[in-house]
Amino acid sequence: MYDLLNQMGKRIFDRRKQLRMTQEELAEKAQITPQTVSTAELGKKALRPENIIRICTALEISTDYLLMGKVNREDYSNLTDKFQLLSPDQYRYLEDIINSYIAAVSTNSIKDTAKRKSCGKNSPG
C-alpha cells in the first residue's frame, strides 16, 4: 500500500508541476486543503474517494491514471479536445512535433535495449 501511495503522490506532483501549479492552487481548484495535497504528494496518507475525484478533475487526468498509472480513453479525450482549439496550421505543426518526439523516444528505446543486451543483462543467469 505504501508503494501505491508513493506512486500516486508522484503522479500528482508531476502533473501539478507540468501544469505549473502550486500546491495551494491545486488545493483551491480541487476544493481541498493544501495539507491534503502535501500529504498526498508525499504518499503519507490515503486520499478519500471524493478527494481523488476532485484532484483528478483539477489536474485533468483520469482516476485510472492517478491510481494505476494507466492512460485511458478519458485521458486521450482530454487531449483531443485541446487539439480542436488549434488552427489547421497549428495542428500540423503539433503533429510534426509529436512525430519527432515519438521517433526520438523510439530511437532511445532501441539504444537502451541494445545496451542492456551488450551488457549481458538479458542473458540467462
Backbone as JSON Lines, residues from 0, in Angstrom:
{"i":0,"aa":"M","n":[0.83,-1.2,0.0],"ca":[0.0,0.0,0.0],"c":[0.86,1.25,0.0]}
{"i":1,"aa":"Y","n":[1.96,1.21,0.77],"ca":[2.85,2.37,0.87],"c":[3.41,2.73,-0.5]}
{"i":2,"aa":"D","n":[3.79,1.71,-1.28],"ca":[4.33,1.94,-2.61],"c":[3.28,2.58,-3.51]}
{"i":3,"aa":"L","n":[2.04,2.11,-3.42],"ca":[0.95,2.68,-4.22],"c":[0.74,4.15,-3.88]}
{"i":4,"aa":"L","n":[0.76,4.49,-2.6],"ca":[0.58,5.88,-2.19],"c":[1.72,6.75,-2.71]}
{"i":5,"aa":"N","n":[2.94,6.23,-2.67],"ca":[4.08,6.98,-3.21],"c":[3.95,7.19,-4.71]}
{"i":6,"aa":"Q","n":[3.53,6.16,-5.42],"ca":[3.36,6.28,-6.87],"c":[2.27,7.29,-7.21]}
{"i":7,"aa":"M","n":[1.16,7.24,-6.49],"ca":[0.09,8.21,-6.71],"c":[0.58,9.62,-6.4]}
{"i":8,"aa":"G","n":[1.31,9.75,-5.31],"ca":[1.85,11.06,-4.94],"c":[2.77,11.62,-6.01]}
{"i":9,"aa":"K","n":[3.59,10.77,-6.57],"ca":[4.49,11.2,-7.63],"c":[3.71,11.64,-8.86]}
{"i":10,"aa":"R","n":[2.64,10.91,-9.21],"ca":[1.84,11.3,-10.37],"c":[1.14,12.63,-10.12]}
{"i":11,"aa":"I","n":[0.65,12.86,-8.91],"ca":[0.03,14.15,-8.58],"c":[1.07,15.26,-8.7]}
{"i":12,"aa":"F","n":[2.23,15.05,-8.08],"ca":[3.3,16.05,-8.1],"c":[3.74,16.36,-9.53]}
{"i":13,"aa":"D","n":[4.0,15.31,-10.31],"ca":[4.48,15.51,-11.68],"c":[3.46,16.26,-12.53]}
{"i":14,"aa":"R","n":[2.2,15.88,-12.43],"ca":[1.17,16.55,-13.23],"c":[0.97,17.99,-12.77]}
{"i":15,"aa":"R","n":[1.01,18.22,-11.46],"ca":[0.86,19.58,-10.94],"c":[1.98,20.46,-11.47]}
{"i":16,"aa":"K","n":[3.2,19.94,-11.45],"ca":[4.35,20.7,-11.96],"c":[4.22,20.93,-13.46]}
{"i":17,"aa":"Q","n":[3.74,19.9,-14.17],"ca":[3.55,20.02,-15.62],"c":[2.57,21.16,-15.93]}
{"i":18,"aa":"L","n":[1.56,21.31,-15.11],"ca":[0.57,22.38,-15.29],"c":[1.02,23.69,-14.65]}
{"i":19,"aa":"R","n":[2.21,23.69,-14.06],"ca":[2.78,24.87,-13.42],"c":[1.87,25.44,-12.32]}
{"i":20,"aa":"M","n":[1.37,24.51,-11.49],"ca":[0.5,24.88,-10.38],"c":[1.25,24.71,-9.07]}
{"i":21,"aa":"T","n":[0.93,25.55,-8.11],"ca":[1.44,25.36,-6.76],"c":[0.49,24.41,-6.03]}
{"i":22,"aa":"Q","n":[0.93,23.93,-4.88],"ca":[0.05,23.08,-4.07],"c":[-1.2,23.86,-3.67]}
{"i":23,"aa":"E","n":[-1.03,25.13,-3.38],"ca":[-2.16,25.96,-2.97],"c":[-3.15,26.13,-4.12]}
{"i":24,"aa":"E","n":[-2.65,26.32,-5.33],"ca":[-3.53,26.47,-6.49],"c":[-4.3,25.19,-6.76]}
{"i":25,"aa":"L","n":[-3.61,24.04,-6.65],"ca":[-4.29,22.77,-6.84],"c":[-5.35,22.58,-5.75]}
{"i":26,"aa":"A","n":[-5.0,22.88,-4.53],"ca":[-5.95,22.74,-3.42],"c":[-7.2,23.58,-3.66]}
{"i":27,"aa":"E","n":[-6.99,24.81,-4.08],"ca":[-8.13,25.7,-4.34],"c":[-8.99,25.16,-5.48]}
{"i":28,"aa":"K","n":[-8.35,24.75,-6.56],"ca":[-9.09,24.24,-7.72],"c":[-9.83,22.94,-7.39]}
{"i":29,"aa":"A","n":[-9.23,22.1,-6.55],"ca":[-9.85,20.82,-6.17],"c":[-10.76,20.95,-4.95]}
{"i":30,"aa":"Q","n":[-10.81,22.12,-4.35],"ca":[-11.62,22.38,-3.16],"c":[-11.24,21.45,-2.0]}
{"i":31,"aa":"I","n":[-9.93,21.35,-1.79],"ca":[-9.38,20.59,-0.67],"c":[-8.34,21.48,0.01]}
{"i":32,"aa":"T","n":[-7.77,21.02,1.09],"ca":[-6.77,21.83,1.79],"c":[-5.38,21.6,1.19]}
{"i":33,"aa":"P","n":[-4.51,22.62,1.29],"ca":[-3.13,22.43,0.86],"c":[-2.45,21.28,1.61]}
{"i":34,"aa":"Q","n":[-2.82,21.07,2.86],"ca":[-2.29,19.96,3.67],"c":[-2.62,18.62,3.01]}
{"i":35,"aa":"T","n":[-3.84,18.49,2.48],"ca":[-4.25,17.25,1.81],"c":[-3.39,17.02,0.57]}
{"i":36,"aa":"V","n":[-3.14,18.09,-0.18],"ca":[-2.29,17.97,-1.38],"c":[-0.89,17.54,-0.96]}
{"i":37,"aa":"S","n":[-0.35,18.17,0.05],"ca":[1.01,17.87,0.5],"c":[1.15,16.42,0.97]}
{"i":38,"aa":"T","n":[0.23,15.96,1.82],"ca":[0.33,14.59,2.32],"c":[0.11,13.57,1.2]}
{"i":39,"aa":"A","n":[-0.74,13.92,0.22],"ca":[-0.96,13.02,-0.92],"c":[0.3,12.92,-1.77]}
{"i":40,"aa":"E","n":[0.93,14.06,-2.05],"ca":[2.14,14.05,-2.86],"c":[3.28,13.31,-2.18]}
{"i":41,"aa":"L","n":[3.34,13.36,-0.88],"ca":[4.39,12.67,-0.14],"c":[4.06,11.2,0.1]}
{"i":42,"aa":"G","n":[2.84,10.79,-0.24],"ca":[2.43,9.4,-0.06],"c":[2.27,9.02,1.4]}
{"i":43,"aa":"K","n":[1.99,10.02,2.24],"ca":[1.89,9.77,3.68],"c":[0.53,9.23,4.12]}
{"i":44,"aa":"K","n":[-0.5,9.53,3.31],"ca":[-1.85,9.2,3.76],"c":[-2.72,8.95,2.54]}
{"i":45,"aa":"A","n":[-3.6,7.95,2.63],"ca":[-4.53,7.65,1.54],"c":[-5.56,8.77,1.41]}
{"i":46,"aa":"L","n":[-5.97,9.01,0.18],"ca":[-6.99,10.02,-0.08],"c":[-8.39,9.43,0.02]}
{"i":47,"aa":"R","n":[-9.33,10.24,0.42],"ca":[-10.73,9.84,0.38],"c":[-11.16,9.76,-1.08]}
{"i":48,"aa":"P","n":[-12.1,8.89,-1.39],"ca":[-12.55,8.76,-2.78],"c":[-12.98,10.09,-3.41]}
{"i":49,"aa":"E","n":[-13.71,10.9,-2.66],"ca":[-14.16,12.18,-3.21],"c":[-12.99,13.12,-3.51]}
{"i":50,"aa":"N","n":[-11.93,13.02,-2.72],"ca":[-10.75,13.86,-2.97],"c":[-9.95,13.36,-4.17]}
{"i":51,"aa":"I","n":[-9.95,12.06,-4.39],"ca":[-9.32,11.52,-5.59],"c":[-10.0,12.1,-6.82]}
{"i":52,"aa":"I","n":[-11.32,12.09,-6.82],"ca":[-12.08,12.62,-7.95],"c":[-11.81,14.11,-8.13]}
{"i":53,"aa":"R","n":[-11.79,14.86,-7.03],"ca":[-11.54,16.3,-7.11],"c":[-10.14,16.6,-7.67]}
{"i":54,"aa":"I","n":[-9.16,15.86,-7.21],"ca":[-7.78,16.07,-7.69],"c":[-7.68,15.71,-9.17]}
{"i":55,"aa":"C","n":[-8.27,14.6,-9.55],"ca":[-8.23,14.19,-10.96],"c":[-8.89,15.23,-11.85]}
{"i":56,"aa":"T","n":[-10.03,15.76,-11.41],"ca":[-10.72,16.79,-12.18],"c":[-9.85,18.04,-12.3]}
{"i":57,"aa":"A","n":[-9.26,18.45,-11.2],"ca":[-8.43,19.66,-11.2],"c":[-7.18,19.49,-12.07]}
{"i":58,"aa":"L","n":[-6.63,18.28,-12.09],"ca":[-5.41,18.02,-12.87],"c":[-5.7,17.52,-14.29]}
{"i":59,"aa":"E","n":[-6.99,17.38,-14.59],"ca":[-7.42,16.91,-15.92],"c":[-6.79,15.56,-16.27]}
{"i":60,"aa":"I","n":[-6.88,14.63,-15.32],"ca":[-6.41,13.26,-15.52],"c":[-7.51,12.31,-15.09]}
{"i":61,"aa":"S","n":[-7.42,11.07,-15.55],"ca":[-8.41,10.07,-15.16],"c":[-8.02,9.45,-13.81]}
{"i":62,"aa":"T","n":[-8.99,8.86,-13.16],"ca":[-8.69,8.15,-11.92],"c":[-7.81,6.93,-12.21]}
{"i":63,"aa":"D","n":[-7.99,6.32,-13.39],"ca":[-7.11,5.2,-13.79],"c":[-5.66,5.64,-13.79]}
{"i":64,"aa":"Y","n":[-5.41,6.83,-14.32],"ca":[-4.04,7.31,-14.37],"c":[-3.51,7.58,-12.97]}
{"i":65,"aa":"L","n":[-4.3,8.24,-12.14],"ca":[-3.84,8.54,-10.79],"c":[-3.59,7.27,-9.99]}
{"i":66,"aa":"L","n":[-4.53,6.34,-10.03],"ca":[-4.43,5.15,-9.2],"c":[-3.45,4.1,-9.73]}
{"i":67,"aa":"M","n":[-3.41,3.93,-11.06],"ca":[-2.62,2.83,-11.61],"c":[-1.57,3.26,-12.63]}
{"i":68,"aa":"G","n":[-1.55,4.53,-12.98],"ca":[-0.59,5.0,-13.98],"c":[-0.95,4.6,-15.39]}
{"i":69,"aa":"K","n":[-2.21,4.26,-15.64],"ca":[-2.66,3.83,-16.96],"c":[-3.4,4.97,-17.66]}
{"i":70,"aa":"V","n":[-3.05,5.2,-18.91],"ca":[-3.74,6.19,-19.72],"c":[-4.94,5.52,-20.37]}
{"i":71,"aa":"N","n":[-6.12,6.13,-20.26],"ca":[-7.32,5.54,-20.84],"c":[-7.98,6.5,-21.81]}
{"i":72,"aa":"R","n":[-9.14,6.12,-22.3],"ca":[-9.86,6.94,-23.29],"c":[-10.15,8.35,-22.78]}
{"i":73,"aa":"E","n":[-10.45,8.48,-21.51],"ca":[-10.74,9.8,-20.94],"c":[-9.52,10.71,-21.06]}
{"i":74,"aa":"D","n":[-8.33,10.16,-20.79],"ca":[-7.11,10.95,-20.91],"c":[-6.9,11.38,-22.36]}
{"i":75,"aa":"Y","n":[-7.09,10.45,-23.29],"ca":[-6.94,10.78,-24.71],"c":[-7.97,11.82,-25.13]}
{"i":76,"aa":"S","n":[-9.17,11.7,-24.62],"ca":[-10.25,12.62,-24.97],"c":[-9.92,14.04,-24.51]}
{"i":77,"aa":"N","n":[-9.35,14.17,-23.3],"ca":[-8.95,15.49,-22.81],"c":[-7.95,16.15,-23.76]}
{"i":78,"aa":"L","n":[-7.01,15.36,-24.25],"ca":[-6.0,15.88,-25.17],"c":[-6.63,16.22,-26.53]}
{"i":79,"aa":"T","n":[-7.5,15.37,-27.01],"ca":[-8.17,15.6,-28.29],"c":[-8.99,16.88,-28.26]}
{"i":80,"aa":"D","n":[-9.64,17.15,-27.14],"ca":[-10.41,18.39,-27.0],"c":[-9.52,19.61,-27.2]}
{"i":81,"aa":"K","n":[-8.3,19.53,-26.71],"ca":[-7.37,20.66,-26.86],"c":[-6.91,20.81,-28.31]}
{"i":82,"aa":"F","n":[-6.77,19.69,-29.02],"ca":[-6.38,19.75,-30.44],"c":[-7.4,20.54,-31.25]}
{"i":83,"aa":"Q","n":[-8.66,20.43,-30.9],"ca":[-9.72,21.07,-31.66],"c":[-9.67,22.59,-31.56]}
{"i":84,"aa":"L","n":[-8.92,23.11,-30.6],"ca":[-8.79,24.56,-30.45],"c":[-7.73,25.14,-31.39]}
{"i":85,"aa":"L","n":[-6.96,24.27,-32.02],"ca":[-5.86,24.72,-32.88],"c":[-6.33,25.03,-34.3]}
{"i":86,"aa":"S","n":[-5.65,25.97,-34.92],"ca":[-5.9,26.22,-36.34],"c":[-5.31,25.05,-37.12]}
{"i":87,"aa":"P","n":[-5.67,24.88,-38.39],"ca":[-5.09,23.79,-39.18],"c":[-3.56,23.85,-39.22]}
{"i":88,"aa":"D","n":[-2.99,25.03,-39.37],"ca":[-1.53,25.16,-39.39],"c":[-0.91,24.76,-38.05]}
{"i":89,"aa":"Q","n":[-1.53,25.19,-36.95],"ca":[-1.04,24.83,-35.63],"c":[-1.14,23.32,-35.41]}
{"i":90,"aa":"Y","n":[-2.22,22.74,-35.89],"ca":[-2.41,21.29,-35.75],"c":[-1.3,20.55,-36.48]}
{"i":91,"aa":"R","n":[-0.97,20.93,-37.7],"ca":[0.08,20.27,-38.48],"c":[1.45,20.45,-37.81]}
{"i":92,"aa":"Y","n":[1.68,21.63,-37.25],"ca":[2.94,21.88,-36.54],"c":[3.04,20.95,-35.33]}
{"i":93,"aa":"L","n":[1.95,20.83,-34.58],"ca":[1.92,19.94,-33.42],"c":[2.14,18.49,-33.86]}
{"i":94,"aa":"E","n":[1.54,18.12,-34.96],"ca":[1.72,16.77,-35.49],"c":[3.19,16.49,-35.77]}
{"i":95,"aa":"D","n":[3.89,17.47,-36.36],"ca":[5.33,17.32,-36.61],"c":[6.11,17.15,-35.31]}
{"i":96,"aa":"I","n":[5.75,17.93,-34.31],"ca":[6.42,17.84,-33.01],"c":[6.22,16.44,-32.41]}
{"i":97,"aa":"I","n":[4.99,15.96,-32.45],"ca":[4.67,14.64,-31.88],"c":[5.42,13.55,-32.63]}
{"i":98,"aa":"N","n":[5.43,13.63,-33.96],"ca":[6.16,12.62,-34.75],"c":[7.65,12.64,-34.42]}
{"i":99,"aa":"S","n":[8.23,13.81,-34.27],"ca":[9.65,13.92,-33.91],"c":[9.91,13.35,-32.53]}
{"i":100,"aa":"Y","n":[9.02,13.63,-31.6],"ca":[9.16,13.1,-30.24],"c":[9.09,11.57,-30.24]}
{"i":101,"aa":"I","n":[8.11,11.03,-30.94],"ca":[7.97,9.56,-30.99],"c":[9.2,8.93,-31.62]}
{"i":102,"aa":"A","n":[9.72,9.53,-32.68],"ca":[10.93,9.0,-33.32],"c":[12.11,9.03,-32.35]}
{"i":103,"aa":"A","n":[12.25,10.12,-31.6],"ca":[13.36,10.25,-30.65],"c":[13.22,9.23,-29.52]}
{"i":104,"aa":"V","n":[12.03,9.07,-28.98],"ca":[11.79,8.13,-27.9],"c":[12.02,6.7,-28.39]}
{"i":105,"aa":"S","n":[11.55,6.4,-29.58],"ca":[11.73,5.06,-30.15],"c":[13.2,4.76,-30.35]}
{"i":106,"aa":"T","n":[13.95,5.72,-30.84],"ca":[15.39,5.55,-31.05],"c":[16.1,5.3,-29.73]}
{"i":107,"aa":"N","n":[15.75,6.06,-28.7],"ca":[16.35,5.87,-27.38],"c":[16.0,4.52,-26.8]}
{"i":108,"aa":"S","n":[14.77,4.07,-27.01],"ca":[14.34,2.77,-26.51],"c":[15.14,1.65,-27.17]}
{"i":109,"aa":"I","n":[15.36,1.76,-28.48],"ca":[16.14,0.76,-29.2],"c":[17.59,0.76,-28.7]}
{"i":110,"aa":"K","n":[18.14,1.96,-28.48],"ca":[19.52,2.06,-27.98],"c":[19.63,1.45,-26.58]}
{"i":111,"aa":"D","n":[18.64,1.72,-25.72],"ca":[18.66,1.18,-24.36],"c":[18.59,-0.34,-24.37]}
{"i":112,"aa":"T","n":[17.75,-0.91,-25.24],"ca":[17.63,-2.36,-25.35],"c":[18.94,-2.97,-25.81]}
{"i":113,"aa":"A","n":[19.55,-2.37,-26.83],"ca":[20.83,-2.87,-27.34],"c":[21.92,-2.78,-26.27]}
{"i":114,"aa":"K","n":[21.89,-1.72,-25.5],"ca":[22.89,-1.52,-24.44],"c":[22.74,-2.61,-23.37]}
{"i":115,"aa":"R","n":[21.48,-2.91,-22.99],"ca":[21.25,-3.95,-21.97],"c":[21.72,-5.31,-22.48]}
{"i":116,"aa":"K","n":[21.46,-5.59,-23.75],"ca":[21.87,-6.87,-24.33],"c":[23.4,-6.96,-24.36]}
{"i":117,"aa":"S","n":[24.06,-5.87,-24.71],"ca":[25.53,-5.91,-24.79],"c":[26.16,-6.04,-23.41]}
{"i":118,"aa":"C","n":[25.44,-5.61,-22.38],"ca":[25.96,-5.74,-21.01],"c":[25.63,-7.1,-20.41]}
{"i":119,"aa":"G","n":[24.88,-7.92,-21.17],"ca":[24.57,-9.28,-20.71],"c":[23.41,-9.34,-19.74]}
{"i":120,"aa":"K","n":[22.63,-8.27,-19.62],"ca":[21.53,-8.26,-18.65],"c":[20.35,-9.1,-19.11]}
{"i":121,"aa":"N","n":[20.25,-9.38,-20.39],"ca":[19.14,-10.19,-20.89],"c":[19.52,-11.65,-21.05]}
{"i":122,"aa":"S","n":[20.78,-11.99,-20.79],"ca":[21.18,-13.39,-20.95],"c":[20.81,-14.2,-19.72]}
{"i":123,"aa":"P","n":[20.53,-15.49,-19.91],"ca":[20.12,-16.32,-18.76],"c":[21.24,-16.41,-17.73]}
{"i":124,"aa":"G","n":[20.85,-16.41,-16.49],"ca":[21.82,-16.4,-15.42],"c":[21.98,-17.7,-14.85]}
